[in-house]
Coordinates of C-alpha atoms and ligand atoms in Angstrom, one line a residue:
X1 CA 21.9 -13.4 14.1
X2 CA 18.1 -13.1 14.7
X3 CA 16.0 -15.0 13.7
X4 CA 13.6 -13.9 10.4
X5 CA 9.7 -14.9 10.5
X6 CA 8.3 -16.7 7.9
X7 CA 4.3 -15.9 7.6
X8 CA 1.6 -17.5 4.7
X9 CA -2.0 -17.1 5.1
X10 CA -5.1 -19.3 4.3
X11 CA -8.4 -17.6 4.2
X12 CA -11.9 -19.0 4.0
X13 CA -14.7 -16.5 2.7
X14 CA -18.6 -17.4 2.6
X15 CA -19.7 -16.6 -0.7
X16 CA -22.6 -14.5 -1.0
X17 CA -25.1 -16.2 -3.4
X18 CA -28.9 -16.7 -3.8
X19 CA -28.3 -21.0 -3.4
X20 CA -26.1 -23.2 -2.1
X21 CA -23.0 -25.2 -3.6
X22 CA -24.4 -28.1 -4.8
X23 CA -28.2 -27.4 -4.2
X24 CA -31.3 -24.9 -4.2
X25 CA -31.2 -24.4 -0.7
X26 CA -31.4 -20.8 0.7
X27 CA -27.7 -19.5 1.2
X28 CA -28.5 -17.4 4.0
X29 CA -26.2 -16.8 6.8
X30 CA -28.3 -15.2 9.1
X31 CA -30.8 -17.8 9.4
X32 CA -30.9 -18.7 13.2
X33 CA -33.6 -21.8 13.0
X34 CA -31.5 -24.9 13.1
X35 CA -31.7 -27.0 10.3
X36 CA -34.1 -25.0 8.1
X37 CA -32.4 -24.4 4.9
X38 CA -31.7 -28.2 3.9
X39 CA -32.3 -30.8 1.5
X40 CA -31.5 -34.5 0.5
X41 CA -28.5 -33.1 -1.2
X42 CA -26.9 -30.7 1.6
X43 CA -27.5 -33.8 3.9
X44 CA -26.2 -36.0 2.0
X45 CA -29.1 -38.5 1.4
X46 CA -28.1 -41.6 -0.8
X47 CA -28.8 -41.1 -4.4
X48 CA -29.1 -37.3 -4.1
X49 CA -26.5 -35.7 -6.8
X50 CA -24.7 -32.3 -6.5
X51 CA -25.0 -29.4 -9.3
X52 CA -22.4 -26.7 -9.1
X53 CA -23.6 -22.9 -8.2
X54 CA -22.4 -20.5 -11.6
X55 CA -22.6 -17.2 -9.6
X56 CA -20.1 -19.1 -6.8
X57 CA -18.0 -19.9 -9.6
X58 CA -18.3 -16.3 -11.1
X59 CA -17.5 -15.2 -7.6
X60 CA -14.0 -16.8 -7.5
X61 CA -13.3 -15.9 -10.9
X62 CA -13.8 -12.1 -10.5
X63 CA -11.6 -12.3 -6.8
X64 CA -9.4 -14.0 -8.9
X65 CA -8.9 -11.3 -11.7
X66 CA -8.6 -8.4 -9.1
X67 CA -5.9 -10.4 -7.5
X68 CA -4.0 -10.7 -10.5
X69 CA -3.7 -14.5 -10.7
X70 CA -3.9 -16.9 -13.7
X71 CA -7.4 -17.9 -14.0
X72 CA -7.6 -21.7 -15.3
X73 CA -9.1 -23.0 -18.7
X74 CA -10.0 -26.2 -17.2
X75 CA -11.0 -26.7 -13.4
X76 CA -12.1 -29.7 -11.6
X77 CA -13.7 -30.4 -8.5
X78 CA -11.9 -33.3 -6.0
X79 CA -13.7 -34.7 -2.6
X80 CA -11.7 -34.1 0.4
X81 CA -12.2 -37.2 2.8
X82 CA -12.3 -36.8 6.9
X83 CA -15.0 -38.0 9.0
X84 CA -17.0 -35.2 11.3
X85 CA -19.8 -35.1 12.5
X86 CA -20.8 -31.7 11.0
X87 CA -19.6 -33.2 7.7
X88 CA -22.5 -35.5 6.7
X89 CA -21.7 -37.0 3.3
X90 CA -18.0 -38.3 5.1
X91 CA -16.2 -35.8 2.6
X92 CA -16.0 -32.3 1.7
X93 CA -16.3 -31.4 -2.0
X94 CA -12.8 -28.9 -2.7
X95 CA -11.0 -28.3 -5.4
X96 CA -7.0 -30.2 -5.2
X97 CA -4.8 -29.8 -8.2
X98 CA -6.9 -27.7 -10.3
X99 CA -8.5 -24.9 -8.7
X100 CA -10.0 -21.7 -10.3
X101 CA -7.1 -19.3 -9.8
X102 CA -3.4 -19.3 -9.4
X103 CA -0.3 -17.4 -9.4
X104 CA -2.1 -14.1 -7.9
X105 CA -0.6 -11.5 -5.6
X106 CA -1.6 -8.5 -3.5
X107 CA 0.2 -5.4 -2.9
X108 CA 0.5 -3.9 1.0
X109 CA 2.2 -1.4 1.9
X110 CA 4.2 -1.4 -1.3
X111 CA 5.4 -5.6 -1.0
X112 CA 3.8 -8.0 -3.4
X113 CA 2.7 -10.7 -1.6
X114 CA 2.0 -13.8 -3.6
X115 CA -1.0 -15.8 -3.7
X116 CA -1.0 -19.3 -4.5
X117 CA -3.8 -19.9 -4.9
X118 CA -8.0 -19.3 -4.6
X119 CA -10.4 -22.6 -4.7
X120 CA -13.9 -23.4 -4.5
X121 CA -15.9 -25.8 -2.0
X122 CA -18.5 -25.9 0.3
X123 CA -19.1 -24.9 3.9
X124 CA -19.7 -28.2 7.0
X125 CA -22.8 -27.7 9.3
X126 CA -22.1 -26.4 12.8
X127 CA -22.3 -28.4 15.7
X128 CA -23.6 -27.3 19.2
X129 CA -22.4 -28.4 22.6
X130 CA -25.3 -27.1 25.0
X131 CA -24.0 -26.5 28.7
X132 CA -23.9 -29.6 30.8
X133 CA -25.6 -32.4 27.9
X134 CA -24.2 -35.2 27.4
X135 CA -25.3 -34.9 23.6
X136 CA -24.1 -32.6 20.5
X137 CA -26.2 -31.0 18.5
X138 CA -25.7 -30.6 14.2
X139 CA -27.0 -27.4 12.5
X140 CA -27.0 -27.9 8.6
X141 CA -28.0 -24.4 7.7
X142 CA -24.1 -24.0 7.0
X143 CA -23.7 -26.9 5.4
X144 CA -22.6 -26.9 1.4
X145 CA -22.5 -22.4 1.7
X146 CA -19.8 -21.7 -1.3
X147 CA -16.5 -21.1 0.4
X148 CA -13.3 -19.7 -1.3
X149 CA -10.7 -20.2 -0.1
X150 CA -7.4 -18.4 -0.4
X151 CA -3.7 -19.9 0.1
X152 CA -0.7 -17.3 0.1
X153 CA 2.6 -17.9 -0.5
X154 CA 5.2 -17.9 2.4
X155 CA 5.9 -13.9 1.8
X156 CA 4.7 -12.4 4.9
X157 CA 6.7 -11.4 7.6
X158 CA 4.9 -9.7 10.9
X159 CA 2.0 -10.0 12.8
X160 CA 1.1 -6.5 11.9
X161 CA 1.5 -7.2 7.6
X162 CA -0.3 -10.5 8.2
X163 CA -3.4 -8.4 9.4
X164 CA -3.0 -5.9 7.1
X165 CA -3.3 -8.5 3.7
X166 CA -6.6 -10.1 5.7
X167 CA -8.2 -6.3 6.0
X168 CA -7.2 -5.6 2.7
X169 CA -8.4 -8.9 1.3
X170 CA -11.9 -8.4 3.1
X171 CA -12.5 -4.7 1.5
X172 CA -12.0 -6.2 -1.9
X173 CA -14.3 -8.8 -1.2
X174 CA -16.4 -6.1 -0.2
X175 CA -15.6 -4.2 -3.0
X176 CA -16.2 -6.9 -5.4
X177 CA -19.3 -7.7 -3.7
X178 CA -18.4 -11.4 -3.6
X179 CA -18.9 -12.1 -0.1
X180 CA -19.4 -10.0 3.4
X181 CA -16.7 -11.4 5.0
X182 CA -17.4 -10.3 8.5
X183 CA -15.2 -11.8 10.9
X184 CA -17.5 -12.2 13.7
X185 CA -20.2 -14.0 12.1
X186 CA -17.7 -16.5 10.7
X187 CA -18.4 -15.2 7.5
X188 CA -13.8 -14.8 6.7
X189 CA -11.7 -16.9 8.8
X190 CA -8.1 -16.3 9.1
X191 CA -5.3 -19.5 9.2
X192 CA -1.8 -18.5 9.9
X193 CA 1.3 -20.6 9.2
X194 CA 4.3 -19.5 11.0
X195 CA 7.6 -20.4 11.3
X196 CA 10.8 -18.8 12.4
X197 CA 14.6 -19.5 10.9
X198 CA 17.9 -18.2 11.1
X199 CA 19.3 -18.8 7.5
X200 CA 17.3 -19.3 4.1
X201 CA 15.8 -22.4 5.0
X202 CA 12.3 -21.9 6.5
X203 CA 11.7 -23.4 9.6
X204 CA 8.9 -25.9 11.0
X205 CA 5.6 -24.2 10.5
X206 CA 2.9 -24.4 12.6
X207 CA -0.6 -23.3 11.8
X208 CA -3.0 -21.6 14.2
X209 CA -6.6 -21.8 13.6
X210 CA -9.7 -20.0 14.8
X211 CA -8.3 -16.7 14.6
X212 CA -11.6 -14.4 14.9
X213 CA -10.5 -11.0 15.0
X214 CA -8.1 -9.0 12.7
X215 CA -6.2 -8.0 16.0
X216 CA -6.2 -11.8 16.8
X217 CA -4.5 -12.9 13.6
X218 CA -1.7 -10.0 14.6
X219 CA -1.3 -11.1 18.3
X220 CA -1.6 -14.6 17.3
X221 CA 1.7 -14.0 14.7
X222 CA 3.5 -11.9 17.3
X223 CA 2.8 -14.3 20.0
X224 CA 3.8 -17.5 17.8
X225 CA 7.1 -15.7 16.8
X226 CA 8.4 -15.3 20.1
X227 CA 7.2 -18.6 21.2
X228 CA 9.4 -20.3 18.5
X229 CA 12.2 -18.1 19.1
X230 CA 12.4 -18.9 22.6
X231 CA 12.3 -22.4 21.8
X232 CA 15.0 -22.5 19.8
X233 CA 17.2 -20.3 21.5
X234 CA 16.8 -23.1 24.2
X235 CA 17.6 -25.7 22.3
X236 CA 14.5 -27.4 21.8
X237 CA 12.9 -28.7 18.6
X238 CA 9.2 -27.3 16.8
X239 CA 6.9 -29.5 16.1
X240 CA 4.9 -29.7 13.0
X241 CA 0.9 -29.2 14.7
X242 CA -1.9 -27.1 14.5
X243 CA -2.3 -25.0 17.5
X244 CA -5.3 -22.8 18.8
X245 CA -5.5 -19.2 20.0
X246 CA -6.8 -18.9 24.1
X247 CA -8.7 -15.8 24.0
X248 CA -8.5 -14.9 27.5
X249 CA -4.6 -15.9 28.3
X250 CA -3.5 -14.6 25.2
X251 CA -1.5 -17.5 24.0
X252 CA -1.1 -20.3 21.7
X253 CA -1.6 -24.2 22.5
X254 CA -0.9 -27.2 21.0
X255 CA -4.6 -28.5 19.5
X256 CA -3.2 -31.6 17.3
X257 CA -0.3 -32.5 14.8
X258 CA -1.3 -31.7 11.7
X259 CA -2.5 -34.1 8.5
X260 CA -0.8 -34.6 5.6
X261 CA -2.5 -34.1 1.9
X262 CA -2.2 -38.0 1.9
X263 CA -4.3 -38.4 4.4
X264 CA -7.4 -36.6 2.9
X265 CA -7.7 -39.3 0.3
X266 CA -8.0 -36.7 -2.3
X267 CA -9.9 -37.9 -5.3
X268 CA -12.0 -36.1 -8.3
X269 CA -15.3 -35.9 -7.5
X270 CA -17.2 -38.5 -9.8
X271 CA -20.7 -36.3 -9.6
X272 CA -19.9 -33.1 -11.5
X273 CA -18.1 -32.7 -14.5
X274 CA -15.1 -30.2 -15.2
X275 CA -15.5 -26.7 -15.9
X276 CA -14.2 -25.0 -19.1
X277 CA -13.9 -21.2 -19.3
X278 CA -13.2 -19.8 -22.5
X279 CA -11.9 -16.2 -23.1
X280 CA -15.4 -14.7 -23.8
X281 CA -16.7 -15.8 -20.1
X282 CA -13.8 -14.8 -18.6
X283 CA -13.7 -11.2 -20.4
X284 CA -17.5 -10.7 -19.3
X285 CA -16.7 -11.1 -15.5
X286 CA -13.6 -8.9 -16.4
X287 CA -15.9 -6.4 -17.4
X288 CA -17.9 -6.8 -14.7
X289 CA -15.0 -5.7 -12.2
X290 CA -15.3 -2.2 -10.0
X291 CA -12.8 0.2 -9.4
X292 CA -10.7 -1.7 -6.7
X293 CA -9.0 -0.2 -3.1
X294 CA -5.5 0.1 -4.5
X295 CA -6.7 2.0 -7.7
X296 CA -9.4 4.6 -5.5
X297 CA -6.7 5.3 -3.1
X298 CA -3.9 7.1 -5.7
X299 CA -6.7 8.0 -7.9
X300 CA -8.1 9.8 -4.9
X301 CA -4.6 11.8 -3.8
X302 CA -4.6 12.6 -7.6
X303 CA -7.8 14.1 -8.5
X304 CA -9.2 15.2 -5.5
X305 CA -5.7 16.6 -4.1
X306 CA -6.8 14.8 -0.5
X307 CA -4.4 13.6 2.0
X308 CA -3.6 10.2 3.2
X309 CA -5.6 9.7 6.1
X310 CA -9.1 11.3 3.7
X311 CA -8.0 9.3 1.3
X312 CA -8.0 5.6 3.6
X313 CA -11.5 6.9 5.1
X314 CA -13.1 7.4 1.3
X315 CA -11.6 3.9 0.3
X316 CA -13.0 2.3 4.3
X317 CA -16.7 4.1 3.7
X318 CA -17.4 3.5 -0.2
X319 CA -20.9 4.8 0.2
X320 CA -19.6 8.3 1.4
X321 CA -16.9 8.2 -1.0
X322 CA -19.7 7.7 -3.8
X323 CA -21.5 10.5 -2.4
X324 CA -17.9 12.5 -1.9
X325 CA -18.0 12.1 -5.7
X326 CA -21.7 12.9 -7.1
X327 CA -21.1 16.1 -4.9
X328 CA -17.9 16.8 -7.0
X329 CA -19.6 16.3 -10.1
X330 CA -22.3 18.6 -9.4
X331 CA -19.6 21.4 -8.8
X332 CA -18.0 20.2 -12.4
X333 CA -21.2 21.2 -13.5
X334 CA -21.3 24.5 -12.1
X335 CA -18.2 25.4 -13.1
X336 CA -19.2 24.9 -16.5
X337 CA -22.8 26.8 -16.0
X338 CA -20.5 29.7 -15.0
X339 CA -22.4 30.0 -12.2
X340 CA -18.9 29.7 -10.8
X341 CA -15.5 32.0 -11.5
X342 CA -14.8 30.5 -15.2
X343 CA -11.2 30.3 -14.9
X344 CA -11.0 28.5 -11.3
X345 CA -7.6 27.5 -10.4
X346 CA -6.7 24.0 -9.7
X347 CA -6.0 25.1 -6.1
X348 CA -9.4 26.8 -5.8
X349 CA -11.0 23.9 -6.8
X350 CA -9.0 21.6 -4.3
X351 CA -10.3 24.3 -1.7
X352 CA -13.7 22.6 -2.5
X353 CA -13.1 19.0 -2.8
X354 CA -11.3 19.7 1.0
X355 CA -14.2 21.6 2.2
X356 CA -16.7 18.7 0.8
X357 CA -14.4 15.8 2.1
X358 CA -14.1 18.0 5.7
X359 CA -18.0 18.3 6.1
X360 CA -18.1 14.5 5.0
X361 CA -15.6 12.9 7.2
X362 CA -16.7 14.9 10.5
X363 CA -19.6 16.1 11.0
X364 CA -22.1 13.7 8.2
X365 CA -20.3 10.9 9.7
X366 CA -20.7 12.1 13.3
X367 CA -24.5 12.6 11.9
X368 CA -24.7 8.8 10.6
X369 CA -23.2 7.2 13.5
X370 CA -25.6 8.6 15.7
X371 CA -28.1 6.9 13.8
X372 CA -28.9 3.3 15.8
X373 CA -30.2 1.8 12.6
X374 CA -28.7 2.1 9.4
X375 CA -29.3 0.7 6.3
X376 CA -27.2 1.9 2.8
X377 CA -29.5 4.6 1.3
X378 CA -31.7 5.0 3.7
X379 CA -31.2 7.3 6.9
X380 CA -30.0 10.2 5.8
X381 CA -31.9 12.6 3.2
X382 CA -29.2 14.7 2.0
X383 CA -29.2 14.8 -1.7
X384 CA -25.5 15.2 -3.5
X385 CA -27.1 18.7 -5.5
X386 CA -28.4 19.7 -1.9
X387 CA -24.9 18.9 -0.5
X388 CA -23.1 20.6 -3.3
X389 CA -25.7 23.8 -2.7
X390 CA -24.4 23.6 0.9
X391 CA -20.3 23.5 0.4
X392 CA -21.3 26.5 -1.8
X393 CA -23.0 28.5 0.7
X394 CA -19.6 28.0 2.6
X395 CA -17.4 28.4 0.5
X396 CA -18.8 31.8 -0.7
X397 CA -19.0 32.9 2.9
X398 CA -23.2 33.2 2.5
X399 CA -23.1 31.0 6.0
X400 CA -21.0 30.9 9.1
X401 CA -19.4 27.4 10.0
X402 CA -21.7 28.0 13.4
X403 CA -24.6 28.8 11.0
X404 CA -23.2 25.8 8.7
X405 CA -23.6 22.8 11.7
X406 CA -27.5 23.6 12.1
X407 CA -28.4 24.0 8.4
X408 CA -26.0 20.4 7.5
X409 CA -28.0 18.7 10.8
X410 CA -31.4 19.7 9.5
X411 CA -30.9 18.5 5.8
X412 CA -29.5 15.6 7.5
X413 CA -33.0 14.7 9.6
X414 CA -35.6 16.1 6.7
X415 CA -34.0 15.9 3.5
X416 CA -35.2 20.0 3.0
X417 CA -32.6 21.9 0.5
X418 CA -30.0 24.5 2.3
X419 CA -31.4 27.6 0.5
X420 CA -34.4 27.2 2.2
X421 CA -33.3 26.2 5.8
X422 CA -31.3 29.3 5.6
X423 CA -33.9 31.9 4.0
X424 CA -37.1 30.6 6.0
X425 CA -34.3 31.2 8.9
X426 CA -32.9 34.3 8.0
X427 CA -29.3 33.0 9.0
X428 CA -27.8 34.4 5.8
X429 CA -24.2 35.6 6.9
X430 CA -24.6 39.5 6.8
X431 CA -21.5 40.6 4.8
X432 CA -23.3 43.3 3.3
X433 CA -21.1 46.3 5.4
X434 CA -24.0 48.7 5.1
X435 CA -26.2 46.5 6.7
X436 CA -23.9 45.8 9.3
X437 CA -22.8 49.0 9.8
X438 CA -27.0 50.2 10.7
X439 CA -26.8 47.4 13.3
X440 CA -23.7 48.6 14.9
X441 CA -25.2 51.8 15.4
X442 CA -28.1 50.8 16.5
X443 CA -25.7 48.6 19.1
X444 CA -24.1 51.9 20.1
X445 CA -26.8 54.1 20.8
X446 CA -28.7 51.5 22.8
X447 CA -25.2 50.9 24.8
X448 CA -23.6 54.6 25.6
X449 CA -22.2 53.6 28.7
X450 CA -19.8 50.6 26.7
X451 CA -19.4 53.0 24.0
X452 CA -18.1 55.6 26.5
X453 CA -15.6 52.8 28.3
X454 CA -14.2 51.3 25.2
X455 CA -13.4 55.4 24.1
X456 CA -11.9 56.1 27.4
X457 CA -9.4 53.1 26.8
X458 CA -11.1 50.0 27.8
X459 CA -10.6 47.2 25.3
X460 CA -13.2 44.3 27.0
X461 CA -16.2 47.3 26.2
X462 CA -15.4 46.2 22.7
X463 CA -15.6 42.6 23.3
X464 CA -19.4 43.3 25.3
X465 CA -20.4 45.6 22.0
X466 CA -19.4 43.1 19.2
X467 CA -20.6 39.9 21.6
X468 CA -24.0 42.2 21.1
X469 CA -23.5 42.7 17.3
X470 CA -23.2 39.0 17.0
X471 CA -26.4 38.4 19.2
X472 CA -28.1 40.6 17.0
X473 CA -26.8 38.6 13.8
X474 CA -27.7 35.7 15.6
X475 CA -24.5 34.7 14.7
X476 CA -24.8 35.0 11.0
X477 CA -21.9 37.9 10.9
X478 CA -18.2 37.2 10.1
X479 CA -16.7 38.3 13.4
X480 CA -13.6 39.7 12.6
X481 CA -15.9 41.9 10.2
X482 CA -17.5 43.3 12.9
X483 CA -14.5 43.9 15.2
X484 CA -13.6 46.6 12.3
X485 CA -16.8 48.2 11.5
X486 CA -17.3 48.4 15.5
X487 CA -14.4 50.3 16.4
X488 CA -14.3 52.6 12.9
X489 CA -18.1 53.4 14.3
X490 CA -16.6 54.7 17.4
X491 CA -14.0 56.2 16.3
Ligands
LIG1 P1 0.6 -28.0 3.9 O1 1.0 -29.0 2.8 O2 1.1 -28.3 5.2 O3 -0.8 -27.6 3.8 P2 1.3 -25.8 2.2 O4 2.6 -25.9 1.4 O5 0.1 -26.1 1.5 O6 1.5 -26.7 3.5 O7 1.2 -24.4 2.8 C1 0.2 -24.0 3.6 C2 0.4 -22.5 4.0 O8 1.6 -22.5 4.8 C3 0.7 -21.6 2.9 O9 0.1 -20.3 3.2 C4 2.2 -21.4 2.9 O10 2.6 -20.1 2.4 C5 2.5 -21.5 4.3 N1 3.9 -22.1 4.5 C6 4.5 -23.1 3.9 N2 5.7 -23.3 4.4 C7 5.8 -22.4 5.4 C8 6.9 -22.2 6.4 N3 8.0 -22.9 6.4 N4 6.7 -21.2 7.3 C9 5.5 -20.5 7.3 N5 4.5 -20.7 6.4 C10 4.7 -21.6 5.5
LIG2 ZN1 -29.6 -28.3 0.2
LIG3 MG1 -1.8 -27.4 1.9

């Protein structure tokens, strides 16, 4: 019998706030002079007193709610005791046996997985061990940032589903707009526990920390499986210990043996009183929450009739899924101005939202990630009623696709509207046959000797004509178009 991996996940996230935990201090990750956002309290001077951040609190609350769990009337915080050197007050204020949020869970892939639970505390400094000194160095900035922190329940049970619930639980963050959670800044860190067994009772754990990469945590998982497999296969025994990931070999190793609750010393923090929510405060931040990943993606396949793989890149770029969707409303208008057939079918009308979601997914993104600097809303000119204007032009067969990748480029780079682009171009698709039909001729009579082959049986003469035609059109005719007025002309 094989043995069955047992997987649970703990997940710190940087809250994104104006202040601090505990203090006004500047929460500001990106601050890169050491030891500039500080004060008595962050640094734990004696006599300085801590005063809990609301938004941070807020923060959890709403993460909370989208994660289904039980949000707490009463919640305390409890100090956390280990000495470090980036720790200065000698203990971390966390959150023990009441935190914010319990009893949660997120769905992937169609399996709940539970959440146990989602806390409040703060963030330690960082400490710096420059090449060849026989000295550390202690950067506050970090020190008392809000951090969440999330606990699953043992539920997961692959490297691959272990990665998936952290990308998940970072685009809800997003989403929510509760923290940035970049990975490589630090900003979401990933601890797996992992344990393998062969019946129903779970194995040893042992938890790997500084995972720093989503395909990390999955390698990580995948590698640790084996590893305890192998082990017990040969008899030997696992030991309870945190272990580390070595980025270059690929492997775990054995950091230390892990600490009990006991030895944390938990008590509640003596500076700050409880918090008590009451339904009203709760509701508000209810209100407060946005449409959420697992919602866009079958409201999506529903409404807009996209597939799968359109629907996972609208719910991965929410700004060009918000602009996928002002473009659709402008056409909702339209329809109604009856500038547009009255009685459009629902497949005509998927025809649209496939043609807008095309444009957006290919070439617009091709256009923005040639950009080297981008910031949301700037960048890029194109207004949804310009972009709607466009799809139409397309869609009614006014421009070819050729015609269609200069106009979308130039609205791209100077924001000008595609009626324009087009007229002060003259690249209108000619699909007027009378006025193809003078151009042919004109193509004939300037080119007997073609005219002459293609009569006398050969076929490329027509090729050469029409590759004229199309010259002539400068590319704005529908070439199958002119393949049939060309050879009823010389006929
Ligand atoms: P500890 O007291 O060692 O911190 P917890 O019970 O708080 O352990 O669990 C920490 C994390 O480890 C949770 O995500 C939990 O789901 C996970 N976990 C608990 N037991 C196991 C196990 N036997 N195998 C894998 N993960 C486990
Ligand atoms: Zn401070
Ligand atoms: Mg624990």
């Amino acid at each position: 019998m094989p043995y069955k991996p047992t997987i649970g996940l703990e997940i710190h996230a940087e809250l994104k706030t104006n202040s601090k935990m505990f203090c006004s201090c500047k929460n500001d990750p990106d601050e890169k002079r050491p030891n500039f956002n500080i004060c008595p309290v962050c640094t734990a001077q004696p006599g300085s007193l801590p005063v809990a951040n609301e938004q941070a609190v807020k923060n959890v609350i709403k993460t909370g709610l989208a994660l289904n769990c039980e949000i707490a009337k009463t919640s305390k915080f409890d100090r956390k005791n280990y000495f470090y050197p980036d720790l200065p007050k000698g203990y971390q204020i966390s959150q023990y046996d009441m935190p914010l949020c319990e009893k949660g869970h997120l769905e992937i892939d169609g399996r709940k997985i539970r959440i146990t639970r989602i806390h409040l505390e703060e963030d330690t400094g960082r400490l710096a061990h420059p090449d060849g000194a026989d000295y550390s160095l202690v950067d506050l900035n970090r020190a008392g940032i809000p951090l969440m922190e999330l606990v699953t329940e043992p539920d997961i049970t692959s490297g691959k589903e272990a990665r998936k619930f952290a990308e998940e639980l970072q685009l809800i963050l997003r989403y929510l707009g509760v923290s940035d959670a970049d990975m490589e800044k630090g900003q979401m860190r990933v601890e797996v526990n992992i344990s393998v067994s062969k019946d129903k009772k779970f194995g040893t754990k042992v938890e790997i920390k500084n995972l720093n990469s989503f395909r990390v945590v999955e390698r990580a998982v995948d590698f640790e499986i084996k590893r305890q497999t192998e082990a017990l296969e040969a008899g030997e025994k696992i030991v309870q210990e945190t272990r580390g990931w070595h980025d270059k070999k690929e492997i775990t190793f054995s950091q230390r043996e892990k600490e009990e609750a006991h030895d944390y010393r938990y008590f509640p923090e003596p500076d700050l009183p409880a918090l008590h929510f009451d339904d009203s405060f709760i509701n508000s931040i209810k209100s407060e929450l946005p449409e959420l990943p697992g919602n866009k993606r079958i409201r999506f396949e529903d409404q807009f009739g996209l597939d799968k793989s359109t629907v996972e890149f609208f719910v991965l770029n929410k700004d060009l899924s918000e602009f996928f969707e002002k473009v659709v409303s402008e056409f909702e208008e339209w329809i109604k101005e009856q500038d547009f057939k009255k009685d459009i079918s629902k497949q005509e009308e998927q025809k649209i939202f496939k043609l807008v979601s095309n444009y957006l997914t290919s070439d617009v993104q091709g256009l923005l990630q040639g950009l080297s600097f981008r910031e949301p809303g700037t960048g890029w000119k194109i207004t949804p009623e310009n972009f709607a204007e466009f799809i139409k032009m397309i869609y009614k067969g006014e421009i070819s696709s050729k015609v269609a990748k200069m106009v979308l480029s130039d609205m791209f780079n100077t924001g000008a509207d595609p009626s324009s682009i087009v007229d002060s171009n003259n690249l209108r698709q000619v699909s007027d046959d009378s006025q193809l039909e003078g151009i042919i001729k004109e193509i004939i009579e300037k080119n007997p000797k073609p005219a002459d082959d293609y009569k006398a049986g050969k076929q490329n003469a027509l090729q050469f004509l029409a590759g004229q035609v199309m010259a002539k059109t400068r590319g704005t005719a529908k070439p199958d178009k002119v393949q049939e007025l060309l050879k009823k002309a010389l006929q």
